[in-house]
Tab-separated table of C-alpha atoms in Angstrom:
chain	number	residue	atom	x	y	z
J	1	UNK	CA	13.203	-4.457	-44.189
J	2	UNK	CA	11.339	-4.029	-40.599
J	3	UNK	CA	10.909	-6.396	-37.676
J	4	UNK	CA	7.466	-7.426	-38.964
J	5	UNK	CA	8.294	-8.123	-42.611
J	6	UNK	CA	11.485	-10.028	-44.640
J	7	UNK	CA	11.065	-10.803	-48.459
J	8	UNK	CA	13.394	-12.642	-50.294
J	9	UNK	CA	12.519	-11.577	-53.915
J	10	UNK	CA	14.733	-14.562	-55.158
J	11	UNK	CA	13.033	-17.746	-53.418
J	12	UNK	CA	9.689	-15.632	-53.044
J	13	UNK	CA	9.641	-16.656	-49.529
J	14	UNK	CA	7.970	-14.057	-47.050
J	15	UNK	CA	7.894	-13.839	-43.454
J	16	UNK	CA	4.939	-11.681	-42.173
J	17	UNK	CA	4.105	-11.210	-38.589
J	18	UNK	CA	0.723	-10.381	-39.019
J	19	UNK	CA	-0.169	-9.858	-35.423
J	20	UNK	CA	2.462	-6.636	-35.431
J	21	UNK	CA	0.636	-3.254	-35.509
J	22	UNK	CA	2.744	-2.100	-38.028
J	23	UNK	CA	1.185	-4.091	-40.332
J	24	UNK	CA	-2.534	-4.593	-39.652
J	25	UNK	CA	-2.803	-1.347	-38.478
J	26	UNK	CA	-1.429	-0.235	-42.550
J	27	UNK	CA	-1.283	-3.279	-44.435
J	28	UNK	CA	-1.574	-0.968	-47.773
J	29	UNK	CA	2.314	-0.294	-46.868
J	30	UNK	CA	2.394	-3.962	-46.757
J	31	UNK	CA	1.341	-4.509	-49.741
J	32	UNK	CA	3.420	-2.023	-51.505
J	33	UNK	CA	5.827	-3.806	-50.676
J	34	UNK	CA	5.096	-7.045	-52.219
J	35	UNK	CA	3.959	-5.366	-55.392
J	36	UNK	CA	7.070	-3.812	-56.183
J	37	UNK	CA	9.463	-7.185	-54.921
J	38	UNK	CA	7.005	-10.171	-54.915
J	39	UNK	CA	3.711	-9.666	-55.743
J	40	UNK	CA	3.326	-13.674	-55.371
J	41	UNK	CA	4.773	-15.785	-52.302
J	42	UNK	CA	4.929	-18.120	-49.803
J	43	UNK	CA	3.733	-16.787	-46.641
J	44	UNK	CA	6.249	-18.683	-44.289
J	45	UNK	CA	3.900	-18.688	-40.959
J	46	UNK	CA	0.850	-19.191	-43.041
J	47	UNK	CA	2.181	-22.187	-45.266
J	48	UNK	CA	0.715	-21.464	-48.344
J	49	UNK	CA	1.195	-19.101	-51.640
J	50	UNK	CA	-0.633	-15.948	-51.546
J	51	UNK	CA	-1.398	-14.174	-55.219
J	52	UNK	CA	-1.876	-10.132	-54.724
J	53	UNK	CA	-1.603	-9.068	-58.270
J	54	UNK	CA	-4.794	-7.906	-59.783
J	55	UNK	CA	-4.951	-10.096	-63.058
J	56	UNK	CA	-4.481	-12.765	-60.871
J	57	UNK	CA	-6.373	-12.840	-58.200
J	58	UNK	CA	-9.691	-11.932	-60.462
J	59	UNK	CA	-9.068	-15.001	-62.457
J	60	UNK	CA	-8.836	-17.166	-59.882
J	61	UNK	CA	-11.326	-16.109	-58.159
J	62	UNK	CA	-13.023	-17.066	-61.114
J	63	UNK	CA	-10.781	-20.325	-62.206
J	64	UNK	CA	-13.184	-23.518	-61.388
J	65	UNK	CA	-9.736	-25.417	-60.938
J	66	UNK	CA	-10.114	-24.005	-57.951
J	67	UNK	CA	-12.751	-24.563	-55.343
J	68	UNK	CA	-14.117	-23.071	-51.656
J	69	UNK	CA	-14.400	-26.981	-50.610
J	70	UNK	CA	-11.934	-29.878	-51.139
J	71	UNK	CA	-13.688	-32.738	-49.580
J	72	UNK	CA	-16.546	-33.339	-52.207
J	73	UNK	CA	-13.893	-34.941	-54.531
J	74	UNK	CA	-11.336	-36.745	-52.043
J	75	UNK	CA	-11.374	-37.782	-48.699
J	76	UNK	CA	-9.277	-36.079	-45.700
J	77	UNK	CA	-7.187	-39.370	-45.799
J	78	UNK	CA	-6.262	-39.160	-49.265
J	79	UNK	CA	-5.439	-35.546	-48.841
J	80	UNK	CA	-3.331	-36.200	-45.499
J	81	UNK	CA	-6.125	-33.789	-43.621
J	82	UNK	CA	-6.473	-34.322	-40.085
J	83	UNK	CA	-9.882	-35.212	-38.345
J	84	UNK	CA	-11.760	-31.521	-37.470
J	85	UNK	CA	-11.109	-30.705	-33.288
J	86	UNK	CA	-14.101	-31.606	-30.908
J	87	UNK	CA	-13.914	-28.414	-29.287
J	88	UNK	CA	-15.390	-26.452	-32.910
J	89	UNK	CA	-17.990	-29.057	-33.624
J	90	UNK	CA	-20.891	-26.787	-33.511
J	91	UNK	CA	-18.862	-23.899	-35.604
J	92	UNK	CA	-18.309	-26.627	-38.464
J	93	UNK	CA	-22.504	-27.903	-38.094
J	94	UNK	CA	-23.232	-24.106	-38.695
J	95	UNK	CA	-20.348	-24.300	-41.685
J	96	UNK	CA	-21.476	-27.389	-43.547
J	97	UNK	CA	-23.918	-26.009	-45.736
J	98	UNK	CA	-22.784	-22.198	-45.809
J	99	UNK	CA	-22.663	-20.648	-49.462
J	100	UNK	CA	-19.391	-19.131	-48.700
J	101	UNK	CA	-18.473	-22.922	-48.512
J	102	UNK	CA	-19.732	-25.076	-50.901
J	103	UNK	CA	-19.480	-25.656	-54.359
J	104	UNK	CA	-22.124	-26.575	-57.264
J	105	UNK	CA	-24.501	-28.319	-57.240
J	106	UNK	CA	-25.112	-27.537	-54.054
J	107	UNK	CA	-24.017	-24.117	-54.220
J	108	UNK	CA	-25.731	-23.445	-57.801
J	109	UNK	CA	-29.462	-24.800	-55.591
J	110	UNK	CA	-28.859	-22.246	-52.277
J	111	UNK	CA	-27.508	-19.509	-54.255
J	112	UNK	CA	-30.644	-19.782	-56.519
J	113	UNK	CA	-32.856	-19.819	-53.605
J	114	UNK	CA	-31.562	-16.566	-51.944
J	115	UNK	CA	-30.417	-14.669	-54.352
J	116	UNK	CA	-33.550	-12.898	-55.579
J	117	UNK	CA	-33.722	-11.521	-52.788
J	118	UNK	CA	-30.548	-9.701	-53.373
J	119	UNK	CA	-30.261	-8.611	-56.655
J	120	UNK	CA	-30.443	-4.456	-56.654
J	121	UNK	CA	-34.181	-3.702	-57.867
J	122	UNK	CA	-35.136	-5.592	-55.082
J	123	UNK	CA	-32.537	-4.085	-52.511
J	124	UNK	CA	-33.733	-0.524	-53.873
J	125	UNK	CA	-36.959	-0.768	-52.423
J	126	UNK	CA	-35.423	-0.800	-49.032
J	127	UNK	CA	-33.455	2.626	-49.125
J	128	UNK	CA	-36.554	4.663	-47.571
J	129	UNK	CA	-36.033	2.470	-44.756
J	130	UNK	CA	-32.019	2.634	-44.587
J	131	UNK	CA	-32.498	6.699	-44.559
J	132	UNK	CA	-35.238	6.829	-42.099
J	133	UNK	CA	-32.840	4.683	-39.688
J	134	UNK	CA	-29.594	6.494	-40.828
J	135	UNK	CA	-31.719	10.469	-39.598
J	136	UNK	CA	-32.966	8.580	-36.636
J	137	UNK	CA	-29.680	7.858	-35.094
J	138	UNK	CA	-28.015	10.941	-35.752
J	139	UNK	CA	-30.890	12.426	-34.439
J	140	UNK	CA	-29.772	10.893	-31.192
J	141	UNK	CA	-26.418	12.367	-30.716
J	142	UNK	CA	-26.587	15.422	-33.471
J	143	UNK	CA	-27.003	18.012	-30.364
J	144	UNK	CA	-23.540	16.530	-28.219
J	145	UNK	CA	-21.135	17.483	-30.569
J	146	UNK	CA	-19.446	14.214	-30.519
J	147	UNK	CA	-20.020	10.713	-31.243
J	148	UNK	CA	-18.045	7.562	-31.348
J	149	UNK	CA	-19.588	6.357	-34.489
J	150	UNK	CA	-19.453	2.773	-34.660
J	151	UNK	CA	-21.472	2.201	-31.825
J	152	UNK	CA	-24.046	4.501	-31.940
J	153	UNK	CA	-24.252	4.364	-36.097
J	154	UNK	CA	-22.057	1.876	-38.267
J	155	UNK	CA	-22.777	-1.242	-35.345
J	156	UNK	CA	-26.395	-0.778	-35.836
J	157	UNK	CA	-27.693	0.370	-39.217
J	158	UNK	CA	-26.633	-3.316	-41.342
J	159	UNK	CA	-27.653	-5.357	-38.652
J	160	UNK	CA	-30.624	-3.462	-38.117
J	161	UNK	CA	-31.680	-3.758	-42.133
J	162	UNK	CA	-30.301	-7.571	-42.761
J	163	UNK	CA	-32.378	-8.251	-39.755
J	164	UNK	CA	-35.240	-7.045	-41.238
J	165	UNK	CA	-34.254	-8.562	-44.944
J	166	UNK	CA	-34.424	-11.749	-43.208
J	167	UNK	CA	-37.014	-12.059	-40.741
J	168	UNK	CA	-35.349	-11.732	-37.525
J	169	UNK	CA	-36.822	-9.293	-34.373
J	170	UNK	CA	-34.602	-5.928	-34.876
J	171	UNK	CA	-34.355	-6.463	-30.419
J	172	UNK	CA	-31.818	-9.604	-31.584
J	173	UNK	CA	-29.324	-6.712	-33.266
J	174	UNK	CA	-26.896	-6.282	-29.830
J	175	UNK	CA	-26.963	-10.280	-29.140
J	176	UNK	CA	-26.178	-10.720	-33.505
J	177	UNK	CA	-23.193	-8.785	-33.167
J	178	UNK	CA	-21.773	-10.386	-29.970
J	179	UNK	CA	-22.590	-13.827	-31.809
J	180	UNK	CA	-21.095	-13.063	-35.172
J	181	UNK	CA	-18.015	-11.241	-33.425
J	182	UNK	CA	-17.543	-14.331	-32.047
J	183	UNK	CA	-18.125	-16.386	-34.908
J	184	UNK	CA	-15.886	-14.631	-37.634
J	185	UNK	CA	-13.314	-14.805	-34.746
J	186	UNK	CA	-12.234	-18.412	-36.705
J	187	UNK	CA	-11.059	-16.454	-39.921
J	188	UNK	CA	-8.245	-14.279	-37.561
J	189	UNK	CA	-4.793	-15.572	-38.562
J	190	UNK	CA	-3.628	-17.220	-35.278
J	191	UNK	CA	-6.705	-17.267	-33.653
J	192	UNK	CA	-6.250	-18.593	-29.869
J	193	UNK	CA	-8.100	-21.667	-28.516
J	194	UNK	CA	-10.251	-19.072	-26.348
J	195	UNK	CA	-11.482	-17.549	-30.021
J	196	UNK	CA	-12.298	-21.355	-30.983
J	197	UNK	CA	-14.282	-22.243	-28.174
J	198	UNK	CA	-16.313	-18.484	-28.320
J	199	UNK	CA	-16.386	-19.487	-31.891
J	200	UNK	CA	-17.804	-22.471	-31.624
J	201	UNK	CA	-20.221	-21.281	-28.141
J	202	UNK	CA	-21.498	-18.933	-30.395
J	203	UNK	CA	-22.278	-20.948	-33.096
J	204	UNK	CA	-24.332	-23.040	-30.987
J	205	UNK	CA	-26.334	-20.522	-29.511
J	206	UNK	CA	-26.706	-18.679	-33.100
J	207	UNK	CA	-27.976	-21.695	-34.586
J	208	UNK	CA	-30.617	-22.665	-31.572
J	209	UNK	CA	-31.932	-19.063	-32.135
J	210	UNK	CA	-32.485	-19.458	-35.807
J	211	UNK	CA	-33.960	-22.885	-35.381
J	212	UNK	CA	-36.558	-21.456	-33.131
J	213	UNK	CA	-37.279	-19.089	-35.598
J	214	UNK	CA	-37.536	-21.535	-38.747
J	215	UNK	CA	-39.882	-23.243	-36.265
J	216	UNK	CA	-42.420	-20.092	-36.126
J	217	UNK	CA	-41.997	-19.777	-39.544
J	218	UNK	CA	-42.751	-23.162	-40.802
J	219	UNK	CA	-46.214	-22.442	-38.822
J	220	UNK	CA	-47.306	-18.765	-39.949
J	221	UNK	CA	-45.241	-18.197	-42.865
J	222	UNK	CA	-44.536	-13.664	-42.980
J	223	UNK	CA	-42.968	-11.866	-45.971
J	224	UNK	CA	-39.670	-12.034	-45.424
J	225	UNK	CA	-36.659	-14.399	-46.691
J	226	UNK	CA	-36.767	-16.882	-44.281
J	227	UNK	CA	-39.641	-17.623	-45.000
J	228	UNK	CA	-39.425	-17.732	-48.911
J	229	UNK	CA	-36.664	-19.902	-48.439
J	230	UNK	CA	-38.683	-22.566	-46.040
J	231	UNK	CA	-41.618	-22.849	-48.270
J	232	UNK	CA	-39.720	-22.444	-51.875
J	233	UNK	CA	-38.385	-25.161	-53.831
J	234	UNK	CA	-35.749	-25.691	-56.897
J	235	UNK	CA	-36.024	-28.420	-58.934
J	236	UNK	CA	-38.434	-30.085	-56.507
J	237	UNK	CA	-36.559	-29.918	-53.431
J	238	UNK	CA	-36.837	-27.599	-50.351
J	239	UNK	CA	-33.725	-26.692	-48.149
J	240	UNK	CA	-33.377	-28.855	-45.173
J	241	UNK	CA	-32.961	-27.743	-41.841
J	242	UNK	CA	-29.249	-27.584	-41.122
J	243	UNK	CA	-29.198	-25.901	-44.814
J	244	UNK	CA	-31.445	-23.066	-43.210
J	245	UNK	CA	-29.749	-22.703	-40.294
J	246	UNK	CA	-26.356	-22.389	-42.389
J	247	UNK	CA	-27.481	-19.732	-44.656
J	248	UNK	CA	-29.215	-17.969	-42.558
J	249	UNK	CA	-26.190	-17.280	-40.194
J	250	UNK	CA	-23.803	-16.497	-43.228
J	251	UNK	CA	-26.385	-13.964	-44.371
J	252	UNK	CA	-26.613	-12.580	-41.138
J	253	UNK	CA	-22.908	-12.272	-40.412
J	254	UNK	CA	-21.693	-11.341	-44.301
J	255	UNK	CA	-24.680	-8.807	-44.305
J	256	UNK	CA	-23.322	-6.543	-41.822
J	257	UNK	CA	-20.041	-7.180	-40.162
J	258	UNK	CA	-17.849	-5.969	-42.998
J	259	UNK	CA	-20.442	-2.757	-43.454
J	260	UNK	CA	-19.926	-1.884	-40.317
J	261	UNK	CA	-15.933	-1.827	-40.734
J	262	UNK	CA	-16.487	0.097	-44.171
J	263	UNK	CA	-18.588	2.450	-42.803
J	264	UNK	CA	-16.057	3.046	-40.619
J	265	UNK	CA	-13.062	3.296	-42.968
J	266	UNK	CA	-14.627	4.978	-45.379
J	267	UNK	CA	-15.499	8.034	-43.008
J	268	UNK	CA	-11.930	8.251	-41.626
J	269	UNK	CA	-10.404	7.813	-45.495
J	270	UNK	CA	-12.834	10.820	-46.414
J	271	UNK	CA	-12.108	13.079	-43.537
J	272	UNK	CA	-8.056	12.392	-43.410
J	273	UNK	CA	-8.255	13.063	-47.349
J	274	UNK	CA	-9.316	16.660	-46.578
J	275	UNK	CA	-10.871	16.934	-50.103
J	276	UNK	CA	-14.546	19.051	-50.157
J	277	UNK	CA	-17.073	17.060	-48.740
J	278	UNK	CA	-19.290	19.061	-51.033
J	279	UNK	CA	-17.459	18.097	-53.986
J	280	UNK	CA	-17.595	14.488	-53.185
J	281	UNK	CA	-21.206	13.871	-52.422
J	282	UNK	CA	-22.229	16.387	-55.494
J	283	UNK	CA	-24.522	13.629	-56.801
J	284	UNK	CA	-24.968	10.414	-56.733
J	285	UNK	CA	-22.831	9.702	-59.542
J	286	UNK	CA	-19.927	11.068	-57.721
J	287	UNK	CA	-21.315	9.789	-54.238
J	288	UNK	CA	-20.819	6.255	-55.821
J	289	UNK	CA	-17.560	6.776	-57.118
J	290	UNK	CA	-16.013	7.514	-53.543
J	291	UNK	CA	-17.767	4.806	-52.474
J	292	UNK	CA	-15.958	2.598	-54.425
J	293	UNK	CA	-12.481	4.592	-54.328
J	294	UNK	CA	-12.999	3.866	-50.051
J	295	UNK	CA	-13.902	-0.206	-50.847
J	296	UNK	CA	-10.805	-0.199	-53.591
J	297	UNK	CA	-8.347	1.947	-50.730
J	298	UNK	CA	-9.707	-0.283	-47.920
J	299	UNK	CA	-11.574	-2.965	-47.875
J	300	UNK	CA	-13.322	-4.941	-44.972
J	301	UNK	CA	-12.352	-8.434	-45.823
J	302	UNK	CA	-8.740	-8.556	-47.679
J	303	UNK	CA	-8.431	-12.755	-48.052
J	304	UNK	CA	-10.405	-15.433	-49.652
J	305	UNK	CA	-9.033	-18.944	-49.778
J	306	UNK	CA	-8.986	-21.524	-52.480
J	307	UNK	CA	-8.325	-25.149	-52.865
J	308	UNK	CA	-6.628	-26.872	-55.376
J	309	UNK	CA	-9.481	-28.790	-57.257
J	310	UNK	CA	-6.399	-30.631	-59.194
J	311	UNK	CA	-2.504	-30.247	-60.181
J	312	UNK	CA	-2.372	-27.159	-61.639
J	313	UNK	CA	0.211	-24.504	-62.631
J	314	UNK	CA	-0.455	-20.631	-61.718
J	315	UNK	CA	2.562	-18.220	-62.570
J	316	UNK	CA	5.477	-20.271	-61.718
J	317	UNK	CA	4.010	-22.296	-58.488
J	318	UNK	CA	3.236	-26.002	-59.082
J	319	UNK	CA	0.186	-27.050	-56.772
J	320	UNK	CA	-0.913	-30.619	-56.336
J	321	UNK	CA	-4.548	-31.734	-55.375
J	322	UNK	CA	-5.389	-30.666	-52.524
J	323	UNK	CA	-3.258	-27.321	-51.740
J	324	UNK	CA	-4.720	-24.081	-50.256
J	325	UNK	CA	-3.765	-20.882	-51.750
J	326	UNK	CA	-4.650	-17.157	-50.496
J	327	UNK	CA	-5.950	-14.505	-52.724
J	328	UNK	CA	-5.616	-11.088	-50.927
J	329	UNK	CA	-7.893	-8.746	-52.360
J	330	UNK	CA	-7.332	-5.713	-50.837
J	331	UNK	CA	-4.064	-6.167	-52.188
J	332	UNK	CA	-5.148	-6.937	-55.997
J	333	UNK	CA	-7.330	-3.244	-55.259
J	334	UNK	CA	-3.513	-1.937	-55.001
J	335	UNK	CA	-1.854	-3.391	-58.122
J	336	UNK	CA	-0.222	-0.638	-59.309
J	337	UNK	CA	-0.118	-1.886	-62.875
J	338	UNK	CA	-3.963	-1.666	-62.605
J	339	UNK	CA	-4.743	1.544	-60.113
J	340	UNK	CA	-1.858	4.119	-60.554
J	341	UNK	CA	-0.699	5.634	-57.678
J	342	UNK	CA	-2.674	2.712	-55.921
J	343	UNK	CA	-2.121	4.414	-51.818
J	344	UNK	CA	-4.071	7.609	-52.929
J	345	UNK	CA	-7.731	8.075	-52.277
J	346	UNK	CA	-8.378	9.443	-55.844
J	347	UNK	CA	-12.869	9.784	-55.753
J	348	UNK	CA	-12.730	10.088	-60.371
J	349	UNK	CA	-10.536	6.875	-60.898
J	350	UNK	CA	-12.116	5.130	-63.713
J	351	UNK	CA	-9.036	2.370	-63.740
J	352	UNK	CA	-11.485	-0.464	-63.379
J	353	UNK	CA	-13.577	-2.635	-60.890
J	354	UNK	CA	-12.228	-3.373	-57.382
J	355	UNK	CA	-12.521	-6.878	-56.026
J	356	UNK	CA	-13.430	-6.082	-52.438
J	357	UNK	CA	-16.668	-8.209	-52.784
J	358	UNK	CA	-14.218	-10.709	-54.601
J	359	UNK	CA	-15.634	-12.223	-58.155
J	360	UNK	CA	-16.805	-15.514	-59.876
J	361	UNK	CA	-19.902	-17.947	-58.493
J	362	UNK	CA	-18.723	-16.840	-54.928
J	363	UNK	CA	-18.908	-12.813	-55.296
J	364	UNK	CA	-20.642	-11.619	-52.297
J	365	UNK	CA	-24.477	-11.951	-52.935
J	366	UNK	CA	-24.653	-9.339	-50.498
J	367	UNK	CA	-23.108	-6.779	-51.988
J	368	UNK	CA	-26.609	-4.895	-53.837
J	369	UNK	CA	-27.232	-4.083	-50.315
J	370	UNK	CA	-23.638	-3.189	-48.817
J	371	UNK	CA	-22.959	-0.647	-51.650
J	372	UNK	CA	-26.927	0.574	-51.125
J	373	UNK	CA	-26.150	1.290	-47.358
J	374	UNK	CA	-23.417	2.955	-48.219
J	375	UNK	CA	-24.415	5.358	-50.836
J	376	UNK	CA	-26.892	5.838	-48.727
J	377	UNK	CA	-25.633	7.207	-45.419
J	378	UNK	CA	-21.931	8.551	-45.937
J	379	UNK	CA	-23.651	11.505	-47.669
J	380	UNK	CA	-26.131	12.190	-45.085
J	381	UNK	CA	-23.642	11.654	-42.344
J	382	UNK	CA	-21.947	14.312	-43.902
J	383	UNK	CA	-24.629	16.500	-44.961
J	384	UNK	CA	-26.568	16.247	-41.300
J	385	UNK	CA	-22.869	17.049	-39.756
J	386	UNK	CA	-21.031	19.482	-42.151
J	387	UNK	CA	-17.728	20.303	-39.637
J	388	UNK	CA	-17.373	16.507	-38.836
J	389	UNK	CA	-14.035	15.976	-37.910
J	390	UNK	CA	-11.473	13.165	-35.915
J	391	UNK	CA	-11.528	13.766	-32.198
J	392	UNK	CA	-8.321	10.846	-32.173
J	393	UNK	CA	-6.428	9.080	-34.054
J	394	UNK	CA	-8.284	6.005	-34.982
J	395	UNK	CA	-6.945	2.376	-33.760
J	396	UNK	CA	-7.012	-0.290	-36.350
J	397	UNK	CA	-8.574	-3.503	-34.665
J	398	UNK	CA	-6.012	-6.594	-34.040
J	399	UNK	CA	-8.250	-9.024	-35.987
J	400	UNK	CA	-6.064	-9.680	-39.961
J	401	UNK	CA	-7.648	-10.458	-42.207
J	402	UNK	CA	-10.524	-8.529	-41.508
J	403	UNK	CA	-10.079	-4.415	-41.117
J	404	UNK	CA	-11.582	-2.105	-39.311
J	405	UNK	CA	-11.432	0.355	-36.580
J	406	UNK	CA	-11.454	0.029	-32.779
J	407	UNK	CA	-13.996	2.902	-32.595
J	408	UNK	CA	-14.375	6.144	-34.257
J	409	UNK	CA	-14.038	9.217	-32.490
J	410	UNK	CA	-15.866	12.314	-34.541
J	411	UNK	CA	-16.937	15.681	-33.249
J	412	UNK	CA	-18.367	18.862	-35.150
């Protein structure tokens, strides 16, 4: 045992600092860990049961027992829930009607709406665009010899393209990030009341921007998916406004803030691996295989929550009505009874799927165009910068459950 972690195997009780960087700066240890003595537990400082174990977490991801919303079937009386703070009302306005949220119907009429948008032939078409932008900013900094990456790459090439996906002036891509670091500064375990009220300053200011742009669009409609989803309807009805405002800021934040921490990861996985970046990128048969060997080894976003739609049973632990449960998937992508030797960056794995963009109605629509951007630009990175190498050790940011790098120090 360490100072950050204590299982007891026998009560599968856990107590997990998660704030100590010596375990969000390697939470694969971590997870190890609770593999080998209790792959399922109750997270003392959390209060709930978290499920890491493959089978597991990909059915309940997928189990409609469970739900992303508790309040369409009981009230936050009957469920002893307390009334949501003041001080986040905007941050829960811009939640209300997010997809990442909701359940069917509602879900099932939003999802529809969007989603063509997202499936891969469509995505495709963009990669001309994602390539041109990928050359163009190593252009930039090729001739120094160095780079911190994040910033002058990874920050800018998802916002850059979800920007465009949507409608939104590519000049907005510095104030998106600040907004949606803000924003996704609610889903940090033990977030502070500063993070809340950036959260929720944020969220107002997000949500005024994007209603001054439904506004323009409502008027001179462009090509572009804010605009197919102002003027399309399902089953007779259109979205209304604080639905449009809602999606659009998910797809804006879940389109490019965990690409920009994979982009990162994946780079530092590659390089510390020391394999042949010429064997890896070989095609694009093997280029997609690491890509999905660096989203199994370390992926952006490692929790999604669930509610207990009703009493149910799930290996061992009774829940009632109402009860919140954790499904870490970064840790499922570490089972070692599905992924042998799980903590090895092994490119030919063909063990199976890894749930980094999770599974069921809620697997991330955005994922065609994550998994595009990235089998797009790691090999060109590499290919443009052949002797790319760490300048520094890189810092693992202090923001569980999310992961991802401080910055990225390369040179060549």
């Amino acid at each position: 045992m360490n100072e950050f972690l204590r299982i007891d195997a026998s009560t599968r009780r856990v107590w997990l600092d998660a704030r100590h960087p010596g375990f969000y700066s390697n939470p694969n240890l971590t997870y190890a860990q609770l593999h080998a003595q209790c792959p399922t537990f109750f997270w003392e400082q959390q209060g709930q049961w978290f499920f890491t174990g493959y089978d597991h977490v990909n059915a309940l991801l997928r189990d409609r027992r469970f739900g992303r919303q508790i309040l369409h079937i009981a009230s936050r009386e009957e469920l002893g829930l307390a009334e949501p703070p003041e001080h986040t009302r905007n941050f829960d306005l811009a939640e209300r009607h997010s997809l990442l949220e909701i359940e069917p119907p509602e879900h099932t009429r939003l999802r529809t709406l969007v989603n063509r948008a997202f499936v891969s032939r469509h995505v495709e078409k963009m990669s001309g665009e994602i390539e041109q932008l990928a050359n163009d900013l190593i252009d930039r900094f090729e001739s120094a010899g160095r780079v911190e990456l994040l910033s002058a790459f990874a920050d800018i090439i998802p916002v850059t393209m979800i920007a465009r996906m949507i409608g939104i002036q590519e000049e907005m891509g510095p104030q998106l990030l600040r907004w949606s670091h803000d924003y996704v500064g609610m889903y940090m375990f033990k977030r502070s009341r500063a993070d809340e009220e950036a959260a929720d300053r944020s969220a107002r200011e997000f949500a005024d921007y994007v209603r001054s742009v439904i506004a323009e669009r409502r008027s001179v409609p462009k090509d572009d998916l804010l605009s197919h989803m102002i003027h399309t309807e399902h089953k007779g009805q259109f979205l209304t406004e604080e639905e449009l405002i809602s999606t659009t800021i998910v797809l804006l934040n879940a389109g490019h803030e965990a690409t920009v921490h994979q982009i990162g990861n994946s780079v530092r996985i590659i390089l510390e691996s020391g394999l042949p970046v010429s064997d890896l990128f070989r095609d694009s048969a093997s280029t997609e295989r690491v890509v999905e060997e660096t989203l199994r080894l370390c992926a952006p976003v490692h929790i999604f929550q669930r509610w207990a739609l009703e009493e149910v049973e799930v290996e061992g632990v009774s829940l009632k009505r109402g009860d919140k449960v954790s499904l870490i998937l970064a840790a499922a992508n570490l089972d070692p009874a599905k992924f042998p030797d799980p903590l090895i960056f092994k490119p030919d794995r063909n063990d199976g799927a890894n749930l980094s963009f999770g599974a069921g109605i809620h697997f991330c629509i955005g994922a065609p165009l994550a998994r595009l951007e990235l089998n797009i630009v790691l090999p060109l990175l590499f290919r443009r910068l052949p002797n790319l190498k760490l300048a520094q050790t890189p810092q693992v940011k202090d923001v569980y459950h999310f992961h991802g790098l401080e910055a990225l120090h390369l040179t060549w």
